[in-house]
Amino acid sequence: MTEVTRQESACEGEGVDFDRDGEAVSQFVERFAADMTEAGMQRMGARVFAALLASDSGKLTAAEIAELLRISPAAVSGAVRYLAQLNLITREREPGTRRDQYRLYNEVWYEAVSSRDQILTRWQHTMRDGAKVLGPHTPAGARAIKTAEFYEFMQKELVEMLARWRAHAEGVRQEAPRVGEQKTG
């Protein structure tokens, strides 16, 4: 993974040659992928996501992913389709070529979590409709109402949490040196 890691240093660390232990990077990718798989993510999607996360540019071609992870192009195809459905990555065309690159969103976790707002709204409406169908005074209807209330609470908290994260991240960004710079003081 060392070769690709060095090639992919173009994003924030432009011009910086990060010398990394390829085996250690590979172990990190597999460990994080295993953590995500244990939490419920599709195994191959987790591996591809972790590989993208470990690349400095946050983008790789399908061929690079297949080579890094030693997997088939078909496995890459299924994994990137899955990750795109989760709003964790996007596909871009490499300028001047017919090759696609798969890129993490700049703030991948923020984007992934903020997209859950729409899902929570949909689930909330479905539960409220279900409560009407089940009868609001039945045990099943009461559970549906309680579930809708939970989703509504989560949605409100999520919006507030994301706003707090934005404020926090902005404060950290103003204090932190750029990649390759020394922090003074």
CSV table of C-alpha atoms in Angstrom, one decimal:
chain,number,residue,atom,x,y,z
A,1,MET,CA,0.0,0.0,0.0
A,2,THR,CA,3.0,2.3,0.4
A,3,GLU,CA,3.3,3.1,-3.3
A,4,VAL,CA,-0.4,4.2,-3.7
A,5,THR,CA,-0.2,6.0,-0.3
A,6,ARG,CA,2.7,8.1,-1.6
A,7,GLN,CA,1.0,8.8,-5.0
A,8,GLU,CA,-2.2,9.8,-3.3
A,9,SER,CA,-0.7,12.6,-1.2
A,10,ALA,CA,-2.1,15.2,-3.5
A,11,CYS,CA,-5.1,16.4,-1.5
A,12,GLU,CA,-4.2,18.3,1.8
A,13,GLY,CA,-0.6,17.3,1.9
A,14,GLU,CA,0.2,18.3,-1.6
A,15,GLY,CA,3.9,18.0,-2.3
A,16,VAL,CA,4.5,16.0,1.0
A,17,ASP,CA,5.9,12.5,0.6
A,18,PHE,CA,4.4,10.5,3.5
A,19,ASP,CA,6.7,7.5,4.1
A,20,ARG,CA,4.5,4.8,5.6
A,21,ASP,CA,4.9,1.2,6.4
A,22,GLY,CA,2.7,-0.5,3.8
A,23,GLU,CA,2.0,-3.5,5.9
A,24,ALA,CA,1.0,-1.4,8.9
A,25,VAL,CA,-1.4,0.6,6.7
A,26,SER,CA,-2.8,-2.6,5.3
A,27,GLN,CA,-3.4,-3.9,8.8
A,28,PHE,CA,-5.1,-0.7,9.8
A,29,VAL,CA,-7.4,-0.9,6.8
A,30,GLU,CA,-8.3,-4.5,7.6
A,31,ARG,CA,-8.8,-3.8,11.3
A,32,PHE,CA,-11.1,-0.8,10.7
A,33,ALA,CA,-13.0,-2.8,8.0
A,34,ALA,CA,-13.5,-5.6,10.6
A,35,ASP,CA,-14.8,-3.0,13.1
A,36,MET,CA,-17.3,-1.7,10.6
A,37,THR,CA,-18.3,-5.2,9.5
A,38,GLU,CA,-18.9,-6.1,13.2
A,39,ALA,CA,-21.2,-3.0,13.4
A,40,GLY,CA,-23.3,-4.2,10.5
A,41,MET,CA,-21.6,-2.9,7.3
A,42,GLN,CA,-21.2,-5.2,4.3
A,43,ARG,CA,-17.7,-6.8,4.5
A,44,MET,CA,-16.4,-5.8,1.1
A,45,GLY,CA,-17.9,-2.3,1.4
A,46,ALA,CA,-16.1,-1.9,4.7
A,47,ARG,CA,-12.8,-2.9,3.2
A,48,VAL,CA,-13.2,-0.5,0.2
A,49,PHE,CA,-14.3,2.3,2.5
A,50,ALA,CA,-11.3,1.8,4.8
A,51,ALA,CA,-8.9,1.8,1.8
A,52,LEU,CA,-10.3,5.1,0.6
A,53,LEU,CA,-10.1,6.5,4.1
A,54,ALA,CA,-6.5,5.5,4.3
A,55,SER,CA,-5.5,7.1,1.0
A,56,ASP,CA,-4.4,10.7,1.4
A,57,SER,CA,-6.4,12.0,-1.5
A,58,GLY,CA,-9.5,10.1,-0.4
A,59,LYS,CA,-9.9,8.8,-4.0
A,60,LEU,CA,-8.9,5.7,-5.9
A,61,THR,CA,-9.8,4.0,-9.2
A,62,ALA,CA,-11.4,0.6,-9.2
A,63,ALA,CA,-8.1,-0.9,-10.4
A,64,GLU,CA,-6.2,0.7,-7.5
A,65,ILE,CA,-8.8,-0.6,-5.0
A,66,ALA,CA,-8.7,-4.1,-6.5
A,67,GLU,CA,-4.9,-4.1,-6.4
A,68,LEU,CA,-4.7,-2.7,-2.8
A,69,LEU,CA,-7.2,-5.1,-1.4
A,70,ARG,CA,-6.3,-8.0,-3.7
A,71,ILE,CA,-10.0,-8.4,-4.7
A,72,SER,CA,-11.7,-8.8,-8.1
A,73,PRO,CA,-13.1,-6.0,-10.1
A,74,ALA,CA,-16.6,-7.5,-9.5
A,75,ALA,CA,-16.1,-7.2,-5.8
A,76,VAL,CA,-15.0,-3.6,-6.2
A,77,SER,CA,-18.1,-2.9,-8.3
A,78,GLY,CA,-20.5,-4.3,-5.8
A,79,ALA,CA,-18.7,-2.5,-2.9
A,80,VAL,CA,-18.7,0.9,-4.4
A,81,ARG,CA,-22.3,0.6,-5.4
A,82,TYR,CA,-23.2,-0.3,-1.8
A,83,LEU,CA,-21.1,2.6,-0.4
A,84,ALA,CA,-22.7,5.1,-2.9
A,85,GLN,CA,-26.1,4.0,-1.7
A,86,LEU,CA,-25.0,4.8,1.9
A,87,ASN,CA,-23.8,8.2,0.7
A,88,LEU,CA,-20.3,7.5,1.9
A,89,ILE,CA,-18.6,7.9,-1.5
A,90,THR,CA,-19.2,9.4,-4.9
A,91,ARG,CA,-18.0,8.4,-8.4
A,92,GLU,CA,-16.2,10.9,-10.5
A,93,ARG,CA,-14.7,10.7,-14.0
A,94,GLU,CA,-11.0,11.1,-14.2
A,95,PRO,CA,-10.4,14.2,-16.4
A,96,GLY,CA,-9.4,13.2,-19.9
A,97,THR,CA,-10.0,9.5,-19.4
A,98,ARG,CA,-12.8,7.0,-19.3
A,99,ARG,CA,-11.7,5.8,-15.8
A,100,ASP,CA,-13.8,6.4,-12.8
A,101,GLN,CA,-12.5,7.4,-9.4
A,102,TYR,CA,-14.3,6.7,-6.2
A,103,ARG,CA,-14.0,9.5,-3.7
A,104,LEU,CA,-14.9,10.0,-0.1
A,105,TYR,CA,-17.0,13.0,0.6
A,106,ASN,CA,-14.9,15.8,2.3
A,107,GLU,CA,-16.8,15.3,5.5
A,108,VAL,CA,-17.8,11.7,5.0
A,109,TRP,CA,-19.3,11.1,8.5
A,110,TYR,CA,-21.1,14.4,8.6
A,111,GLU,CA,-22.6,13.8,5.2
A,112,ALA,CA,-23.6,10.2,6.1
A,113,VAL,CA,-25.2,11.2,9.4
A,114,SER,CA,-26.9,14.3,8.0
A,115,SER,CA,-28.6,12.2,5.3
A,116,ARG,CA,-30.2,10.1,8.0
A,117,ASP,CA,-32.5,13.1,8.7
A,118,GLN,CA,-34.6,12.2,5.7
A,119,ILE,CA,-34.7,8.6,6.7
A,120,LEU,CA,-35.9,9.4,10.2
A,121,THR,CA,-38.6,11.6,8.7
A,122,ARG,CA,-39.8,8.8,6.5
A,123,TRP,CA,-39.7,6.3,9.3
A,124,GLN,CA,-41.6,8.7,11.6
A,125,HIS,CA,-44.4,9.1,9.0
A,126,THR,CA,-44.6,5.4,8.4
A,127,MET,CA,-44.9,4.7,12.2
A,128,ARG,CA,-47.6,7.4,12.6
A,129,ASP,CA,-49.5,5.9,9.6
A,130,GLY,CA,-49.0,2.4,11.1
A,131,ALA,CA,-50.4,3.6,14.5
A,132,LYS,CA,-53.6,4.6,12.7
A,133,VAL,CA,-53.9,1.3,10.9
A,134,LEU,CA,-53.1,-0.7,14.1
A,135,GLY,CA,-55.3,1.4,16.2
A,136,PRO,CA,-53.6,4.0,18.5
A,137,HIS,CA,-55.2,2.4,21.7
A,138,THR,CA,-53.9,-1.1,20.9
A,139,PRO,CA,-50.5,-2.4,22.2
A,140,ALA,CA,-49.1,-2.5,18.7
A,141,GLY,CA,-50.4,1.0,17.9
A,142,ALA,CA,-49.0,2.4,21.1
A,143,ARG,CA,-45.6,0.9,20.2
A,144,ALA,CA,-45.8,2.5,16.7
A,145,ILE,CA,-46.6,5.9,18.3
A,146,LYS,CA,-43.7,5.5,20.8
A,147,THR,CA,-41.4,4.6,17.9
A,148,ALA,CA,-42.5,7.6,15.9
A,149,GLU,CA,-41.8,9.8,19.0
A,150,PHE,CA,-38.4,8.3,19.3
A,151,TYR,CA,-37.5,9.0,15.7
A,152,GLU,CA,-38.8,12.6,16.1
A,153,PHE,CA,-36.6,13.0,19.2
A,154,MET,CA,-33.6,11.5,17.4
A,155,GLN,CA,-34.1,13.8,14.4
A,156,LYS,CA,-34.2,16.9,16.6
A,157,GLU,CA,-31.1,15.8,18.5
A,158,LEU,CA,-29.3,14.9,15.3
A,159,VAL,CA,-29.9,18.4,13.8
A,160,GLU,CA,-28.6,20.0,17.0
A,161,MET,CA,-25.7,17.7,17.3
A,162,LEU,CA,-24.6,18.4,13.7
A,163,ALA,CA,-24.8,22.1,14.4
A,164,ARG,CA,-22.6,21.6,17.4
A,165,TRP,CA,-20.2,19.5,15.4
A,166,ARG,CA,-19.9,22.3,12.7
A,167,ALA,CA,-19.0,24.9,15.4
A,168,HIS,CA,-16.5,22.5,17.0
A,169,ALA,CA,-14.9,21.6,13.7
A,170,GLU,CA,-14.6,25.2,12.7
A,171,GLY,CA,-12.8,26.0,16.0
A,172,VAL,CA,-10.4,23.1,15.6
A,173,ARG,CA,-9.7,24.1,12.0
A,174,GLN,CA,-8.7,27.6,13.0
A,175,GLU,CA,-6.3,26.3,15.6
A,176,ALA,CA,-4.7,23.4,13.7
A,177,PRO,CA,-1.7,23.7,11.4
A,178,ARG,CA,-2.0,22.4,7.8
A,179,VAL,CA,-0.6,19.1,6.9
A,180,GLY,CA,3.2,19.4,6.5
A,181,GLU,CA,3.4,22.6,8.7
A,182,GLN,CA,4.8,22.7,12.2
A,183,LYS,CA,2.6,24.0,14.9
A,184,THR,CA,4.2,27.0,16.6
A,185,GLY,CA,3.8,28.3,20.1
